[in-house]
Short mmCIF file of C-alpha atoms in Angstrom, two decimals:
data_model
loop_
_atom_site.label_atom_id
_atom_site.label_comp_id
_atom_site.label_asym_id
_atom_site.label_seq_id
_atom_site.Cartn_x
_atom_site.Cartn_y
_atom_site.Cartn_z
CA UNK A 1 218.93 169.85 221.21
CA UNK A 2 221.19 167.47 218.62
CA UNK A 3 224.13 167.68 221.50
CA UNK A 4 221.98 166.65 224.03
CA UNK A 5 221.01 162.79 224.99
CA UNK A 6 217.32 162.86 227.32
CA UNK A 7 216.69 159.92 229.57
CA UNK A 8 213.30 159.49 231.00
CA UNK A 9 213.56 156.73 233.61
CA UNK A 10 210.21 154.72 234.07
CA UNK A 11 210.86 153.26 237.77
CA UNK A 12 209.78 149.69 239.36
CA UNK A 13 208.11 152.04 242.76
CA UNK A 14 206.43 154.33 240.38
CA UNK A 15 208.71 157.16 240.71
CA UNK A 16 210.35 159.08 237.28
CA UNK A 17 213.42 160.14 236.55
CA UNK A 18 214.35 162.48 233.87
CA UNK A 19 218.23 162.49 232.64
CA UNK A 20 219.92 164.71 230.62
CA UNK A 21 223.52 164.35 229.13
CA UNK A 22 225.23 167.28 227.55
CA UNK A 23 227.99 166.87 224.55
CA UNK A 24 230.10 167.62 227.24
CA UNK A 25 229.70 164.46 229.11
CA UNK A 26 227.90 167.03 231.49
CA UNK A 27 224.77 165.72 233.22
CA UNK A 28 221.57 167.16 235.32
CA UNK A 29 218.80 165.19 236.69
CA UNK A 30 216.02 165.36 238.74
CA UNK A 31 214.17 162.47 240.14
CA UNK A 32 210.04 162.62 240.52
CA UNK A 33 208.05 160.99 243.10
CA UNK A 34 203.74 160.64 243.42
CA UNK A 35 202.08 162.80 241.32
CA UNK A 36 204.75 164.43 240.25
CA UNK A 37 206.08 160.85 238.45
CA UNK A 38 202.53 161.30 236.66
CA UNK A 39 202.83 164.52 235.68
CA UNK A 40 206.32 165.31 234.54
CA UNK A 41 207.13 162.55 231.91
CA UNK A 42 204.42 164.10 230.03
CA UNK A 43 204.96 167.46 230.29
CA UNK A 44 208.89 166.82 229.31
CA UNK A 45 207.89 164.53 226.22
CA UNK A 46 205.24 167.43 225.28
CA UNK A 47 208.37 169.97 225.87
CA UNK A 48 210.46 167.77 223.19
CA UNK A 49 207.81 167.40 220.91
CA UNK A 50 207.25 171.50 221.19
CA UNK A 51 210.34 172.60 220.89
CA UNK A 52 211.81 169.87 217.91
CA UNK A 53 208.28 170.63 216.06
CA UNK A 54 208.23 174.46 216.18
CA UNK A 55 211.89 174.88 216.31
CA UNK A 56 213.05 175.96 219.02
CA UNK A 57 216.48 176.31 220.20
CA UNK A 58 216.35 177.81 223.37
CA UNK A 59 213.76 176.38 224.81
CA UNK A 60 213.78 174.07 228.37
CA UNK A 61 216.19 171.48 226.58
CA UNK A 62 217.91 173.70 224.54
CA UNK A 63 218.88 175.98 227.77
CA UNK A 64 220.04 172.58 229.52
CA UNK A 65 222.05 171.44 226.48
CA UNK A 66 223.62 174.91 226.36
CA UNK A 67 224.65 174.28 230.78
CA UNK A 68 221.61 174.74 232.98
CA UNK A 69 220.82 172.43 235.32
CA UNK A 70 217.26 171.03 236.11
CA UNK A 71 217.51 172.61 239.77
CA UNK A 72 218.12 176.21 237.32
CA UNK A 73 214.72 175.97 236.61
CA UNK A 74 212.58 177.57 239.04
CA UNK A 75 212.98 179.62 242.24
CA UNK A 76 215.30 181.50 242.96
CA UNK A 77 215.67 181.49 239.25
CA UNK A 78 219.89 181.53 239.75
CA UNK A 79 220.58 181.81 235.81
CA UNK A 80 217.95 184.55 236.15
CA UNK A 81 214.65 184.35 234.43
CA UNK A 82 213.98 182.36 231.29
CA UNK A 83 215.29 183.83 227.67
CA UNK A 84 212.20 185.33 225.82
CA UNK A 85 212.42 181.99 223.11
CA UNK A 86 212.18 179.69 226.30
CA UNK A 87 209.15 181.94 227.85
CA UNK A 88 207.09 180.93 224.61
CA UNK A 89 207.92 177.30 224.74
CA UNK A 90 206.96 177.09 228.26
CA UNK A 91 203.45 178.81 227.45
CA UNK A 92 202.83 176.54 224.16
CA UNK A 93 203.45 173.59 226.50
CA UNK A 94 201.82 174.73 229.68
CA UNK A 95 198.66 175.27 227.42
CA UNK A 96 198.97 171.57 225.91
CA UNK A 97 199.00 170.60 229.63
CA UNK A 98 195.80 171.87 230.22
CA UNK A 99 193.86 170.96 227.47
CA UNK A 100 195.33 167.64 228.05
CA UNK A 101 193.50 168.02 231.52
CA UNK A 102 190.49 169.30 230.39
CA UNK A 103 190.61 166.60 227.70
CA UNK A 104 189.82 168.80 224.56
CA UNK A 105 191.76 170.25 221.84
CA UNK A 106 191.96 174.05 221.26
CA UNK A 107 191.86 175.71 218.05
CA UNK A 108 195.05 178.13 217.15
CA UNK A 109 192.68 180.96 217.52
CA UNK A 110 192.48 179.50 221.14
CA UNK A 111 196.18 179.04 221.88
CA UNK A 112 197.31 182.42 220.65
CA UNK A 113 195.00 184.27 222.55
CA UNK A 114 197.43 183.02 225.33
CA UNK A 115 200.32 183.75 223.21
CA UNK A 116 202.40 186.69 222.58
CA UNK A 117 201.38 188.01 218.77
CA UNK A 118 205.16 187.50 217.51
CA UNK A 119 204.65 183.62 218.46
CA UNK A 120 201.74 182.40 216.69
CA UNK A 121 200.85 179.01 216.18
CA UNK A 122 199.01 177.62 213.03
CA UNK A 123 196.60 174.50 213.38
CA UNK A 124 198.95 172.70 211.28
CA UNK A 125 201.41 173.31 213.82
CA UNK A 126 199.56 172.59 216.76
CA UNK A 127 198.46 168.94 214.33
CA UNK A 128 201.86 168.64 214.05
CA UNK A 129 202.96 168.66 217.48
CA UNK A 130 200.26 166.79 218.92
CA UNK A 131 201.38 163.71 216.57
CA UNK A 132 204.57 163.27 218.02
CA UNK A 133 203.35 164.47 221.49
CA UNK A 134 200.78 160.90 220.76
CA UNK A 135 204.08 159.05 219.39
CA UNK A 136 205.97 159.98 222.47
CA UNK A 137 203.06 159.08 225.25
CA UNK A 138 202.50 156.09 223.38
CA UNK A 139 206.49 155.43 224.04
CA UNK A 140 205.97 156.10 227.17
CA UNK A 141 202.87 154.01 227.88
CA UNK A 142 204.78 151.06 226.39
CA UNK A 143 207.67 151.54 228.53
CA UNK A 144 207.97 148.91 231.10
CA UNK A 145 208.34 149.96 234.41
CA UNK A 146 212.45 149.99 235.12
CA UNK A 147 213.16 150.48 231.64
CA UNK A 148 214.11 154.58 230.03
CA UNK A 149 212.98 156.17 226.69
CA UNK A 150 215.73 158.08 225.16
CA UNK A 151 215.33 160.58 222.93
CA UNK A 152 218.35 163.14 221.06
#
């Protein structure tokens, strides 16, 4: 993720737009409208927070650093499915997403019972993440509309 420069776009009509700039020069974006502009700022700052926390370098911005597009992600799956290291990001941060819905924390007991047993979680790592996961939202919430966090 060091070679790769994420812009998250906070629009004037409420829409999102997340950036991202390869060493390369190399970009992909994706714009995101309605509830999607609610949704996916969040669920990209909790991927960056995941994946720089725990480590991992082939996770969602890992892969696009390394060449795949945001369109890559998603059917028809054209790079084919997701590396096995990117498959356990994507469950650690689709299970922040919904205890962010349902407004609770989960114990690490909780999380890897969804988890593969090779990818456990410890509560200090799940304390860990959910710091800068509050550091980023509270980025975000700052952000005036038409301005764009950046994170490398």
């Amino acid at each position: 993720m060091l070679d790769l420069v994420i812009q998250i776009k906070k629009k004037t009509d409420g829409s999102a737009a997340l950036s991202c700039r390869r060493a390369d020069g190399s970009v992909t974006w994706q714009r995101q409208e309605g509830r999607q502009a609610r949704f996916f700022p969040l669920h990209d700052l909790t991927h960056y927070a995941v994946e720089a926390v725990l480590g991992h370098p082939r996770g969602f911005y890992g892969l696009v650093a390394e060449g795949w597009d945001l369109t890559d992600f998603g059917n028809p799956w054209r790079r084919g499915p997701l590396p096995p290291e990117a498959l356990v990001s994507e469950q650690i941060v689709g299970l922040l997403d919904r205890e962010r819905a349902a407004g609770m924390e989960w114990t690490a007991a909780q999380f890897n019972a969804c988890l593969p047993a090779a990818c456990a979680v410890t509560d200090d790592d799940l304390r860990q993440v959910r710091e800068k996961r509050r550091e980023l939202f509270a980025r975000w919430a700052a952000l005036p509309a038409g301005e764009t966090l950046e994170l490398r």
